[in-house]
Amino acid sequence: MTGTVTHDPPGGNRPGAPLIVTEDTGLLDDLLRLCAAAGATPEVHHGLPGPCGSWEAAPLVLIGDDAARRARGAPRRQGVVLVGRDQDDPGVWRRAVEIGADHVLMLPDGEQWLVDRIADVAEGVGRPALTVGVIGGRGGVGASTLACALAVTSAREGLRTLLVDADPLGGGLDVALGGETAKGLRWPAFASSHGRVGGGALEESLPELHSLRVLSWDRGDCLSVPPRAVRAVLAAARRGGGAVVVDLPRRVDEGVAEVLAQLDLTLLVVPAELRAVAAAGRVASAVGMVMRDLRVAVRGPYAPGLDDHEVARLLGLPLVGDVPVEPALQRPYGTGRPPGVTGRGPLSRFCRAFWERALVEARAA
């Protein structure tokens, strides 16, 4: 039997729609359930679709083991998954080779992998966001100010940008951006998240301030989110591309470790004084166990005998540069413009130069 079952309203080709080929009704029910969990609406065929159709266009093809013989003559392509149930069937690997499948998946064990793969194609995942953490070598050094300035600068330069507040005791970066009353979800709303979080849904749910999205803490009693939820939310934030900036606390717990594991690089903001350098060394030791790329950004004024290169040498870390101090930003949050919002001044120039270098490095990696 050959035919097509339509599971969505007409509207032409749908970017990100996986193709399912199977006559096994039980397997089809499972695959439709997994597609729904991933936020995708598939196209379903009992046999191979016609030439120049969805076989070539679909970003992902799921072939039931029952349909493997009928798929032998199909043009070879990437993104083909052979799906079965019999873990003990040695012939499944031979059939996968015959149809040019990239993967063999057995249900129910492979359900989470398949949901993630379907969600990737449904969201059109490309290069993940360049994800930058900012952490203070000691308290009160302006790490949150720098995180906000980096995010605002990124958004002003046209990058899709998310600013993530990973410090529940920091007072809320939405306040720093003048958006404490802005509508949208805060961290406590994601405390029950597990598995995969949709990147588009996450972005649309967050407050939009100064052309970027902000995930901050509210002023309630919730001071932690389970590590699995942190992992899911940060992964969703990264899948959208562009830039993600994370303001980090100086303590490392399980949730912060999940954040650190997803960062591309972290800036350690250190005042140029010996006691601060000593404190920053302890912070660097803690985050360095998880973070693979840690760099130092030095803030003046400088103690006698210290400059930015000497601070970096004492810490044994690569130097990003000297972070300018702008007097206008020394006022309490909420009394002036957010850092970097005008695009002028030494801090904005520092942030632009940082993104230019970091993005070139990311493209070359």
Coordinates of N, CA and C in Angstrom, one line a residue, residues 119-130 160 196 235-242:
A119 N 13.8 18.2 17.1 CA 13.7 19.6 17.5 C 14.8 20.5 16.9
D120 N 16.0 19.9 16.7 CA 17.1 20.7 16.0 C 16.6 21.1 14.6
V121 N 16.1 20.1 13.8 CA 15.7 20.5 12.5 C 14.5 21.3 12.4
A122 N 13.6 21.2 13.4 CA 12.4 22.0 13.4 C 12.7 23.5 13.7
E123 N 13.8 23.7 14.5 CA 14.2 25.0 14.8 C 15.2 25.6 13.9
G124 N 15.6 24.8 12.9 CA 16.6 25.2 11.9 C 17.9 25.6 12.5
V125 N 18.4 24.7 13.4 CA 19.6 25.0 14.2 C 20.8 25.1 13.2
G126 N 21.6 26.1 13.4 CA 22.8 26.3 12.7 C 24.0 26.4 13.7
R127 N 24.8 27.4 13.5 CA 25.9 27.6 14.4 C 25.4 28.1 15.7
P128 N 25.7 27.5 16.8 CA 25.2 27.9 18.2 C 25.7 29.3 18.5
A129 N 25.1 29.9 19.4 CA 25.4 31.2 19.9 C 26.8 31.2 20.5
L130 N 27.6 32.3 20.2 CA 28.8 32.5 21.0 C 28.4 32.9 22.4
R160 N 21.5 38.6 17.3 CA 20.4 38.1 18.1 C 21.1 37.9 19.5
R196 N 14.1 18.9 26.9 CA 14.5 19.9 25.9 C 13.5 21.1 26.1
A235 N 20.9 25.5 27.0 CA 21.0 24.8 25.6 C 20.1 25.5 24.6
A236 N 18.9 25.7 25.1 CA 17.9 26.4 24.2 C 18.3 27.8 23.8
A237 N 18.9 28.5 24.8 CA 19.4 29.9 24.5 C 20.5 29.8 23.4
R238 N 21.4 28.8 23.5 CA 22.5 28.8 22.6 C 22.1 28.4 21.2
R239 N 21.0 27.6 21.1 CA 20.6 27.0 19.7 C 20.2 28.1 18.8
G240 N 19.8 29.3 19.3 CA 19.3 30.3 18.4 C 20.3 31.1 17.7
G241 N 21.6 30.8 18.0 CA 22.7 31.6 17.3 C 22.9 33.0 17.9
G242 N 23.8 33.7 17.3 CA 24.0 35.1 17.8 C 25.0 35.1 19.0

